[in-house]
PDB file of C-alpha atoms in Angstrom:
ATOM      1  CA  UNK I  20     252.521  43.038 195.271  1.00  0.00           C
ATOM      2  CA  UNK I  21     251.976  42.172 191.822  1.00  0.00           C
ATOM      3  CA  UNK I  22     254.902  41.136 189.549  1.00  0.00           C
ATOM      4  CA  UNK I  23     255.392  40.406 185.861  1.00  0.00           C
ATOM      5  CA  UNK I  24     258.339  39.537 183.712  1.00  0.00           C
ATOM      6  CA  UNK I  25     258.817  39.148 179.776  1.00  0.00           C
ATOM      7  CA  UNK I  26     257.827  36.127 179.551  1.00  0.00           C
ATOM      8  CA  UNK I  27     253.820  36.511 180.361  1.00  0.00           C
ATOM      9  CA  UNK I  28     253.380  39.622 178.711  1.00  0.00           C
ATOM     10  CA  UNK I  29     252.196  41.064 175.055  1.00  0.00           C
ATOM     11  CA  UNK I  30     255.430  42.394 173.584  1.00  0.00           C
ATOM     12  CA  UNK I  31     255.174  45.337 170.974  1.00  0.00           C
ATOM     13  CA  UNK I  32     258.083  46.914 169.221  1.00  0.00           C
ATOM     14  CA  UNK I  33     258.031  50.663 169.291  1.00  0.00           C
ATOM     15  CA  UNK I  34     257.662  50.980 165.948  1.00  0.00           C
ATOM     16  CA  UNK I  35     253.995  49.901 166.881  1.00  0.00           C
ATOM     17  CA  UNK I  36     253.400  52.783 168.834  1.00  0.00           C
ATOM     18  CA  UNK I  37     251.430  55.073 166.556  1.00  0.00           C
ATOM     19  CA  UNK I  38     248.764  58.022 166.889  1.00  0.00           C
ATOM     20  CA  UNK I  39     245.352  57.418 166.947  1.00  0.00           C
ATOM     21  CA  UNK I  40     242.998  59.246 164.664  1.00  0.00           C
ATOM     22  CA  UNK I  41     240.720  62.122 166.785  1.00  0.00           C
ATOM     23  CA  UNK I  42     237.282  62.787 165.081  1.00  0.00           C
ATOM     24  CA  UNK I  43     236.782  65.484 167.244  1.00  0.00           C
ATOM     25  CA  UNK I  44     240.213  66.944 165.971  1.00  0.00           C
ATOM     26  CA  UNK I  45     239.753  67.203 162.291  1.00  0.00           C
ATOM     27  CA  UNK I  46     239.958  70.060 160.661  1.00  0.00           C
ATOM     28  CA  UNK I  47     236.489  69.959 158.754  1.00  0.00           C
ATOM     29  CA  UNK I  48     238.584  71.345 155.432  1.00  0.00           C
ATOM     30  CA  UNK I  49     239.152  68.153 153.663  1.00  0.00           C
ATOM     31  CA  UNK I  50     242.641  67.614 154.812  1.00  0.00           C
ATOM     32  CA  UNK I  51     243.622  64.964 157.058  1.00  0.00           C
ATOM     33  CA  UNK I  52     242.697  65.605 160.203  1.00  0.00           C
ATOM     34  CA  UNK I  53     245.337  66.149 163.773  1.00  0.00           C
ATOM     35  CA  UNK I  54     245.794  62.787 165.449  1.00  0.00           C
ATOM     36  CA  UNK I  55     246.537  62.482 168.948  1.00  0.00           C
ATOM     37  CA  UNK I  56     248.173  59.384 171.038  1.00  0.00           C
ATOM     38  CA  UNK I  57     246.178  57.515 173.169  1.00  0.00           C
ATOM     39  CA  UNK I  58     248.616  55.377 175.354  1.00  0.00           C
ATOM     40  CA  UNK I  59     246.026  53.306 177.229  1.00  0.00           C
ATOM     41  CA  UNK I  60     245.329  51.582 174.042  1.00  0.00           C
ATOM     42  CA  UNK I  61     248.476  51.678 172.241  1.00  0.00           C
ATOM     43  CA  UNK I  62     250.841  48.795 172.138  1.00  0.00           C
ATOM     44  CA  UNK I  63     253.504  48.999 175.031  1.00  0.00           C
ATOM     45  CA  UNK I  64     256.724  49.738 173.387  1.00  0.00           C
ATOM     46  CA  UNK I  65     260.098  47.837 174.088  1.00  0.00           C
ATOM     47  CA  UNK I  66     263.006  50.380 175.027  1.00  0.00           C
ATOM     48  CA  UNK I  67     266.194  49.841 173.032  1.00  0.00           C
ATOM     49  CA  UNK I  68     268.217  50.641 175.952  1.00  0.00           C
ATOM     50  CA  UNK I  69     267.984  52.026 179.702  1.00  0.00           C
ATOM     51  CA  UNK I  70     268.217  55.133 177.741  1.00  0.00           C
ATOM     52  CA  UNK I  71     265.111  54.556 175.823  1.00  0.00           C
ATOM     53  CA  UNK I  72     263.475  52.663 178.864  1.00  0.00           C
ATOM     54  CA  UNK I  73     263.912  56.276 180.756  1.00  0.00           C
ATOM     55  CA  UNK I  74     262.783  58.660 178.080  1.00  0.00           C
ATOM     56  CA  UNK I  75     259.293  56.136 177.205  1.00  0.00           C
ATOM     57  CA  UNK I  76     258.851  56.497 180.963  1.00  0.00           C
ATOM     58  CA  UNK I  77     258.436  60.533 180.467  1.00  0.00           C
ATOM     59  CA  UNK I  78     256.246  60.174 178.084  1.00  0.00           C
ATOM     60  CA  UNK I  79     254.158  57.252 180.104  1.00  0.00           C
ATOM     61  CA  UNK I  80     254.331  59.369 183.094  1.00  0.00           C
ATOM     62  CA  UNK I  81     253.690  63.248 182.018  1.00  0.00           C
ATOM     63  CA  UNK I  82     253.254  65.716 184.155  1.00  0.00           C
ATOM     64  CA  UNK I  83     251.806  64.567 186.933  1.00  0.00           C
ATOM     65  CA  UNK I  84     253.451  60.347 187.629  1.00  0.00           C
ATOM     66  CA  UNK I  85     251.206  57.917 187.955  1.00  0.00           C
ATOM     67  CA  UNK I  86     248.374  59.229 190.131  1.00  0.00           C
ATOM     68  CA  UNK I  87     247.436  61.308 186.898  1.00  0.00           C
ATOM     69  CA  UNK I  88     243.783  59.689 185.877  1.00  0.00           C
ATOM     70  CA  UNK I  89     245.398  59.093 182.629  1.00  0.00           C
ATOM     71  CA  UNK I  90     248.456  56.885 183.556  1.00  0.00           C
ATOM     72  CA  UNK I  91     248.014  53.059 183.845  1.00  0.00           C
ATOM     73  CA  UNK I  92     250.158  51.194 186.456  1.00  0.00           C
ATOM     74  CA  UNK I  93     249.663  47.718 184.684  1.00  0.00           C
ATOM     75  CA  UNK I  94     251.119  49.562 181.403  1.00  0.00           C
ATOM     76  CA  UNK I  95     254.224  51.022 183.068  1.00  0.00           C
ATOM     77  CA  UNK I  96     254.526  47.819 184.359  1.00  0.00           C
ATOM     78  CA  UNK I  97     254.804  46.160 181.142  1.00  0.00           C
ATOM     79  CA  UNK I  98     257.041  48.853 179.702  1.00  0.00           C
ATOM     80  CA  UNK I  99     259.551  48.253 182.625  1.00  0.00           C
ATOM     81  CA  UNK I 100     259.310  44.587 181.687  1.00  0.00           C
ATOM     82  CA  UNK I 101     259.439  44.791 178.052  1.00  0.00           C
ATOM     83  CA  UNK I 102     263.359  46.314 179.131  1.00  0.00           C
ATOM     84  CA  UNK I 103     265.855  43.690 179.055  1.00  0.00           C
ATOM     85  CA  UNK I 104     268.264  44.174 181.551  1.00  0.00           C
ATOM     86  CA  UNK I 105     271.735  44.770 179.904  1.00  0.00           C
ATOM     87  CA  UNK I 106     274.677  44.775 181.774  1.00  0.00           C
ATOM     88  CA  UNK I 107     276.515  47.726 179.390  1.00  0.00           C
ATOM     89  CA  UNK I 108     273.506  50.306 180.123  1.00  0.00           C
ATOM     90  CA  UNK I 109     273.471  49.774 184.105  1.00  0.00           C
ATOM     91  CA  UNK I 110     276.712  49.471 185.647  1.00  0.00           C
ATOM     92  CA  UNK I 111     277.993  52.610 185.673  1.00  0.00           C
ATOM     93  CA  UNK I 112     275.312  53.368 187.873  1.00  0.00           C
ATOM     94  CA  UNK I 113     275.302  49.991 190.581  1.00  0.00           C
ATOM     95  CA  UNK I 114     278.240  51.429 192.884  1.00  0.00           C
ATOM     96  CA  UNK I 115     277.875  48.519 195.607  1.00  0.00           C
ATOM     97  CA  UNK I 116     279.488  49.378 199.526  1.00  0.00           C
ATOM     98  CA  UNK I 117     280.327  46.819 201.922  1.00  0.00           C
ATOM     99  CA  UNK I 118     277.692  45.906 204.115  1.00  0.00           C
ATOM    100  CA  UNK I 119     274.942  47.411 203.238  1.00  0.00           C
ATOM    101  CA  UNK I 120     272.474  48.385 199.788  1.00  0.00           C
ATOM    102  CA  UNK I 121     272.985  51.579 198.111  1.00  0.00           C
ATOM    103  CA  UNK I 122     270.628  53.910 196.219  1.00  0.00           C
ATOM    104  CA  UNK I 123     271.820  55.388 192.872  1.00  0.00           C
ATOM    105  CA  UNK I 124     269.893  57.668 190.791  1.00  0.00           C
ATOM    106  CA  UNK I 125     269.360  57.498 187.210  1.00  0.00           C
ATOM    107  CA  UNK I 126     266.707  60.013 186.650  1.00  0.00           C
ATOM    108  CA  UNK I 127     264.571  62.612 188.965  1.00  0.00           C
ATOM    109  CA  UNK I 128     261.655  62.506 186.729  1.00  0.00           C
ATOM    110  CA  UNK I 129     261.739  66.177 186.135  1.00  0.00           C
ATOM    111  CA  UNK I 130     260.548  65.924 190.225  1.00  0.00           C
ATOM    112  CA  UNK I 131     257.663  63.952 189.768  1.00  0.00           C
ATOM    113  CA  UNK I 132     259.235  60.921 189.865  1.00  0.00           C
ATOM    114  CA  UNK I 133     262.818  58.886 190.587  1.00  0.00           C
ATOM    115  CA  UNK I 134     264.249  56.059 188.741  1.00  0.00           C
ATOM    116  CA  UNK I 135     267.349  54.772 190.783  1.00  0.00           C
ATOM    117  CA  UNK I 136     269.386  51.622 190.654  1.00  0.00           C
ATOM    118  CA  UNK I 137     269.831  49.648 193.905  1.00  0.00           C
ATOM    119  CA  UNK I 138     273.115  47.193 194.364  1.00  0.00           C
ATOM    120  CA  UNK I 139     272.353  45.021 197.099  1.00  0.00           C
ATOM    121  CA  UNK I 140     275.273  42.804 198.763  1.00  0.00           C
ATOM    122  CA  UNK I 141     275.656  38.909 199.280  1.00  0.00           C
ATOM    123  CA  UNK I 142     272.571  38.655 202.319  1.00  0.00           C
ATOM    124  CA  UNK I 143     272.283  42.338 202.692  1.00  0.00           C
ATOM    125  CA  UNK I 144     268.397  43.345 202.645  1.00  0.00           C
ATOM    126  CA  UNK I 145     266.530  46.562 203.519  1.00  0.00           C
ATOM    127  CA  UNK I 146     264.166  47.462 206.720  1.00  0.00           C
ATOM    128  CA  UNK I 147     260.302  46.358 206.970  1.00  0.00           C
ATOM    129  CA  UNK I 148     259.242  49.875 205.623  1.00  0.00           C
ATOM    130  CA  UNK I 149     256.226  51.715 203.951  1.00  0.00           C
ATOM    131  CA  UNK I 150     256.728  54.227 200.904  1.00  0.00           C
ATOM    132  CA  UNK I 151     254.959  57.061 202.433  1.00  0.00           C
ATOM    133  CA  UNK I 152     252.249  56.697 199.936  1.00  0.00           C
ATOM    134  CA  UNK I 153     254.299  56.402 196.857  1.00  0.00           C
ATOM    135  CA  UNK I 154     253.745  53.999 193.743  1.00  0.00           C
ATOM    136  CA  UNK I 155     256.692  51.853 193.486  1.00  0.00           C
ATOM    137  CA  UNK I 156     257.971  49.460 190.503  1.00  0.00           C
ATOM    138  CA  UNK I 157     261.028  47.369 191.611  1.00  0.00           C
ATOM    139  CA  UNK I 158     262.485  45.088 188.053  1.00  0.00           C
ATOM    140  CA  UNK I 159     265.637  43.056 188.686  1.00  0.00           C
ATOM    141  CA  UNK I 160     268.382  43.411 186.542  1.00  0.00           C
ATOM    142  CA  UNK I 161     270.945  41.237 188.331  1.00  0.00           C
ATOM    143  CA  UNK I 162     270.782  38.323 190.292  1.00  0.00           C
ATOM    144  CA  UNK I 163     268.219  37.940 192.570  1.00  0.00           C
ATOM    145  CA  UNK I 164     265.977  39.332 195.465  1.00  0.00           C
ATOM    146  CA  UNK I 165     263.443  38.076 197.971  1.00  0.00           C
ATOM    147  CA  UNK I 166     260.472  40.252 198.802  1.00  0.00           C
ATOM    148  CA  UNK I 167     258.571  39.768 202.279  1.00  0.00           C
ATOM    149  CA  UNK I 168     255.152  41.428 202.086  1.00  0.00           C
ATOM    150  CA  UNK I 169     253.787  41.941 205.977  1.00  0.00           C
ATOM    151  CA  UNK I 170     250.182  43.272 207.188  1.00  0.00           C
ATOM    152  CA  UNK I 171     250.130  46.791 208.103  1.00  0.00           C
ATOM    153  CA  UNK I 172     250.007  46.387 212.229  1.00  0.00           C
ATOM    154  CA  UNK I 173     246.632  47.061 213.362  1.00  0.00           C
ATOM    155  CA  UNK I 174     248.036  49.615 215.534  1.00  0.00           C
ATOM    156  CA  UNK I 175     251.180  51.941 214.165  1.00  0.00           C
ATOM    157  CA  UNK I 176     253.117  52.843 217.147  1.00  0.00           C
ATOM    158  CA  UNK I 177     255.976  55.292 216.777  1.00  0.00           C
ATOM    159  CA  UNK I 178     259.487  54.070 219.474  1.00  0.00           C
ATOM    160  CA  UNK I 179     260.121  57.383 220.396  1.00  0.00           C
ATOM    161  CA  UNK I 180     256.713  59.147 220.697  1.00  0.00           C
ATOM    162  CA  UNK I 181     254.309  56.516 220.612  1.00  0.00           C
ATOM    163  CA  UNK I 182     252.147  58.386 217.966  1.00  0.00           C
ATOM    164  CA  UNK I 183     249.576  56.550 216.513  1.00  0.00           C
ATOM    165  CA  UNK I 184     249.722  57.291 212.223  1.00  0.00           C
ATOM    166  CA  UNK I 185     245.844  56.093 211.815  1.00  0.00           C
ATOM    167  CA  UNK I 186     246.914  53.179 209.111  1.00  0.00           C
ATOM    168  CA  UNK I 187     244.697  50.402 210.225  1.00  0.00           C
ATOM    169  CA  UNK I 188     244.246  51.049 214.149  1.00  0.00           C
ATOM    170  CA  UNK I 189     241.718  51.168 216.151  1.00  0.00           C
ATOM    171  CA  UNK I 190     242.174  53.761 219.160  1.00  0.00           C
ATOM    172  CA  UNK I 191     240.651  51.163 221.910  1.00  0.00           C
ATOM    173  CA  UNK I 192     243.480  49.030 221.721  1.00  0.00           C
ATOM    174  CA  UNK I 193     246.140  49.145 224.583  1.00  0.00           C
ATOM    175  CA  UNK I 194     249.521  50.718 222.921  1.00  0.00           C
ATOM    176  CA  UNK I 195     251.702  48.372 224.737  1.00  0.00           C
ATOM    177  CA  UNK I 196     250.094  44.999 223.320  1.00  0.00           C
ATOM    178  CA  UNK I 197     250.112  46.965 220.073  1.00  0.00           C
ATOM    179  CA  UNK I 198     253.739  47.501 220.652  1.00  0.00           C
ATOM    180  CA  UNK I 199     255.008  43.807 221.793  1.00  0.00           C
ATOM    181  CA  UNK I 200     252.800  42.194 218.529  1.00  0.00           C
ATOM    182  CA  UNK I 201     255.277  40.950 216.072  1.00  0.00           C
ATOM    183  CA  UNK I 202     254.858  41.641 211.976  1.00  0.00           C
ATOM    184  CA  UNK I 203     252.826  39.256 210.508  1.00  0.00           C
ATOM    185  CA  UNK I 204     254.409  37.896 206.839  1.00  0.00           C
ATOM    186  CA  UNK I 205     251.517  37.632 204.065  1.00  0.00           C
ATOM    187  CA  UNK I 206     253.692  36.518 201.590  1.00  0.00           C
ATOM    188  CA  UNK I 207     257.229  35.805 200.671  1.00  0.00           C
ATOM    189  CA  UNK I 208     258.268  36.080 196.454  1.00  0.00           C
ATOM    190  CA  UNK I 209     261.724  35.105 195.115  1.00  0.00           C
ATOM    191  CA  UNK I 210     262.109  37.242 192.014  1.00  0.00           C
ATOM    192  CA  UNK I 211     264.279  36.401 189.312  1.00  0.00           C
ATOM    193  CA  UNK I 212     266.385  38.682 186.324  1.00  0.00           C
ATOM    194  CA  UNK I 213     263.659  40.853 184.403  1.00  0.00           C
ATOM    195  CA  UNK I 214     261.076  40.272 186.904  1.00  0.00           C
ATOM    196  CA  UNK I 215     259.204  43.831 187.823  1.00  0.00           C
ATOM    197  CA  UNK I 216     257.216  43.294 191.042  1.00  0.00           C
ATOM    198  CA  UNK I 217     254.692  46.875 191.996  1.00  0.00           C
ATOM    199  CA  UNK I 218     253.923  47.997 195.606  1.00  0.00           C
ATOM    200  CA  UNK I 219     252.212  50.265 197.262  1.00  0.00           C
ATOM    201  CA  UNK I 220     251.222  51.096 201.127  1.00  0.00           C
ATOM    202  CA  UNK I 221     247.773  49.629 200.291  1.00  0.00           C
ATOM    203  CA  UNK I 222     249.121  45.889 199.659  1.00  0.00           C
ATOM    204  CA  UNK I 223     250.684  46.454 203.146  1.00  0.00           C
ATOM    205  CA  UNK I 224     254.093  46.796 203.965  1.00  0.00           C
ATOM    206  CA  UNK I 225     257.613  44.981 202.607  1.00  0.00           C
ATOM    207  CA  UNK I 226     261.442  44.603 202.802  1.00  0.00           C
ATOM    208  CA  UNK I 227     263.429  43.379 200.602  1.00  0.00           C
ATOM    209  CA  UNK I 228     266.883  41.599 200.421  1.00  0.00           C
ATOM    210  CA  UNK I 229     269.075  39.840 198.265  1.00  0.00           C
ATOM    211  CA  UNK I 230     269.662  35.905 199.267  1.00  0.00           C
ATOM    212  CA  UNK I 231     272.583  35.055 197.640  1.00  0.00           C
ATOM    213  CA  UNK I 232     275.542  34.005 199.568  1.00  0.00           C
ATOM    214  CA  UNK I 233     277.985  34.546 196.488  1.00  0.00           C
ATOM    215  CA  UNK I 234     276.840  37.655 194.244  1.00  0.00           C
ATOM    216  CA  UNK I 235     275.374  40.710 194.177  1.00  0.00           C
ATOM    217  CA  UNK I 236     272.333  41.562 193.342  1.00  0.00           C
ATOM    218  CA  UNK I 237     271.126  44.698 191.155  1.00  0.00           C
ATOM    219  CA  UNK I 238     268.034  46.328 191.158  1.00  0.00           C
ATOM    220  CA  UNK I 239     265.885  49.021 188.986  1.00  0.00           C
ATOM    221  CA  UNK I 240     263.169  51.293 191.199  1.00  0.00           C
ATOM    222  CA  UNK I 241     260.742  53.498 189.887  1.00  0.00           C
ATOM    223  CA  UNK I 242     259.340  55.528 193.061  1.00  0.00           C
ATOM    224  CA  UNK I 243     256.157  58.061 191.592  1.00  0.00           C
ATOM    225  CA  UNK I 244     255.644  61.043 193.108  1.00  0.00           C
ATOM    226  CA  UNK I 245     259.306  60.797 194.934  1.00  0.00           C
ATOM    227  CA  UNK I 246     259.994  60.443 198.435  1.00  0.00           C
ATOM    228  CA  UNK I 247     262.646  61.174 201.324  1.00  0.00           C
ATOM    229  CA  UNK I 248     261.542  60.192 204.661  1.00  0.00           C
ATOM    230  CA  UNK I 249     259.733  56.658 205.356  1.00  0.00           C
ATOM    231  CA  UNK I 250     258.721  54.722 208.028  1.00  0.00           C
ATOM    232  CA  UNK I 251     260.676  51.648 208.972  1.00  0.00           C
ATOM    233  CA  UNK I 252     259.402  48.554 211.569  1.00  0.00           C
ATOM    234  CA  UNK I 253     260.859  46.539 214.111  1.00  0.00           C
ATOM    235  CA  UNK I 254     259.605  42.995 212.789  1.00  0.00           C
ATOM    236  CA  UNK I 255     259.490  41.893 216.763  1.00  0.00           C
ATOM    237  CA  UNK I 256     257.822  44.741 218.320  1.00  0.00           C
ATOM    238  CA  UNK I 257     255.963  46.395 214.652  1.00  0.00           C
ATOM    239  CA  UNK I 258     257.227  49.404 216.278  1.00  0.00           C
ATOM    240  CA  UNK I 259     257.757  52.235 213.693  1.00  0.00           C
ATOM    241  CA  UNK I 260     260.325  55.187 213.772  1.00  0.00           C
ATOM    242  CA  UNK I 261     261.750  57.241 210.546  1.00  0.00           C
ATOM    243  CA  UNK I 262     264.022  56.410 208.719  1.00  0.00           C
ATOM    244  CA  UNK I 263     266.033  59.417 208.189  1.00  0.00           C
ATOM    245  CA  UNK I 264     266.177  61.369 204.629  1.00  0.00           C
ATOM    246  CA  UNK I 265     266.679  58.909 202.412  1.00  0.00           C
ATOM    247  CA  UNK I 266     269.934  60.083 200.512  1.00  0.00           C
ATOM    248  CA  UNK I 267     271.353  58.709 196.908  1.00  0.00           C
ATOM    249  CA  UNK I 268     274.776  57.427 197.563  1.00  0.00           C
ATOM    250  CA  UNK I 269     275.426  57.930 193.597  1.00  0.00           C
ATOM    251  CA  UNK I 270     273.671  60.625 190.939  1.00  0.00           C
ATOM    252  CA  UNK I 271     274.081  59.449 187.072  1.00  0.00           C
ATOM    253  CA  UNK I 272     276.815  57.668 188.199  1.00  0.00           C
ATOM    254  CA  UNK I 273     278.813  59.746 189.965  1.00  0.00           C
ATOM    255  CA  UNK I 274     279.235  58.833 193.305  1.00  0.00           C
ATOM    256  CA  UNK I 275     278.326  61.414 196.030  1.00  0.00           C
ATOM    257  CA  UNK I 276     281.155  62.481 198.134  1.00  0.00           C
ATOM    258  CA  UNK I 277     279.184  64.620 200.590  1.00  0.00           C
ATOM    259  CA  UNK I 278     276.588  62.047 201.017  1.00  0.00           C
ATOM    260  CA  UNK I 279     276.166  62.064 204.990  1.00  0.00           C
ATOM    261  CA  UNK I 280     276.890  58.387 206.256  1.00  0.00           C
ATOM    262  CA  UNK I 281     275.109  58.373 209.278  1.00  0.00           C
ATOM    263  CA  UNK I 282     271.762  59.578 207.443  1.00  0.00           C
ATOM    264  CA  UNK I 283     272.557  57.531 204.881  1.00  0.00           C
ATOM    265  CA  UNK I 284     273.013  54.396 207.630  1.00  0.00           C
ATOM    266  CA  UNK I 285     269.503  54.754 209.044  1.00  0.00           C
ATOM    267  CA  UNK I 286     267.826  54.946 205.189  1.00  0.00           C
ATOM    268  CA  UNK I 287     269.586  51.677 204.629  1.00  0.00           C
ATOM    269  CA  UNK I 288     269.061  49.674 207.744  1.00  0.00           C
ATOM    270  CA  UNK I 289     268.855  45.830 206.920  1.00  0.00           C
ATOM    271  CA  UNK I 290     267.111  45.351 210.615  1.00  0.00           C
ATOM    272  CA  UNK I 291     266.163  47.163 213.721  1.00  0.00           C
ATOM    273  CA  UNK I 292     267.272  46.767 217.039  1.00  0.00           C
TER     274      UNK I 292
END
């Protein structure tokens, strides 16, 4: 995990932002020739609004999210923190429920990506879980949240079929040790408002919760290319299972009235049995 707030980074205004001039692109008439951006070397803008945070992230992202060659995770990073949270653009979106976090969708990145608002509970946290090979960006925009970063288990043992996914095994060992080993914790982060913290399944695996005894706790997630299943772990055992379809319990603020609870339960476990 690697996190960043406001406070250590460059800050540009977007006015900044301007195209670079292409040699290769002029028009060999004597008239100025075509420019063309080059973001990796432009100054990171700072969105006006979540508005403007969500419409800088199309252009940041293009086509193809960030595993395009051209997209630079430390610069969306930056632009996410160069936001600064606002109450009046995000809470139409953080619908909270009782007892556990929900996921509420601000954007669907055109399908290659989804930008979604968490609202966590006083204590409530998430599952030990991967993100099925998806870049995530996590900034806080209320309150506060702990993140606990575990090793991948050396052998990744599913509870109903005891299939072995390949991340970090080693077929020799004996599936029941494998299966009785608990999670072990690299690292634990308390991360504050404005704070954007970036994860992936190659830093290992996380979960997240809010510690606060007395307020809730809001989140902004940027999850490129999108997801709907994961894996989730049993921090005793580091046995996996899935977690379901992981459904939005809101959509640009509307709250979803179909949204199936019991699918919805097992994407938003705070612990396994």
């Amino acid at each position: 995990m690697t996190t960043l707030d406001a406070n250590t980074t460059q800050l540009a205004s977007s006015s900044l932002v301007s195209p670079l001039t292409s040699p290769a692109l002029s028009k060999g008439d004597g008239t100025a020739p075509c420019t063309v951006p080059n973001p990796k070397s432009a100054p990171v803008p700072i969105p006006k609004d979540l508005d403007d945070l969500v419409r800088l992230l199309h252009l940041e992202l293009g086509a193809d999210g960030l595993d395009s060659d051209g997209v630079d995770v430390e610069r969306v990073q930056r632009l996410m923190a160069n936001y600064k949270s606002n109450e009046s653009d995000w809470k139409k979106y953080a619908l909270f429920d009782k007892g556990r976090y929900t996921r509420n969708l601000v954007d669907d990145g055109n399908g290659k990506f989804n930008l979604m608002i968490l609202a966590w509970p006083e204590t409530i946290g998430s599952a030990i879980h991967d993100h099925s090979g998806s870049h995530c960006l996590m900034k806080v925009l209320d309150g506060e949240l702990k993140e606990t970063l575990y090793h991948w288990p050396e052998k990744v043992v599913s509870e109903t079929d005891h299939a072995d996914s390949g991340v970090g095994s080693d077929n020799s060992d004996d599936e029941g040790r494998a299966a009785s080993t608990a999670m072990n914790i690299k690292k634990e982060t308390f991360l504050k408002r404005d704070t954007v913290a970036y994860m992936h399944d190659k830093l290992g695996l996380h979960a997240v919760a809010n510690p606060l005894k007395t307020h809730g706790s809001v989140s902004l997630h940027l999850y490129t290319p999108p997801y709907e299943t994961c894996k989730t772990f049993n921090e005793r055992s580091s046995k996996a299972r899935s977690s379901g379809k992981c459904v939005f319990y809101s959509s640009r603020g509307q709250k979803i009235e179909s949204c199936p609870s019991a699918e919805y339960l097992k994407c938003s476990l705070t612990n396994i049995q």
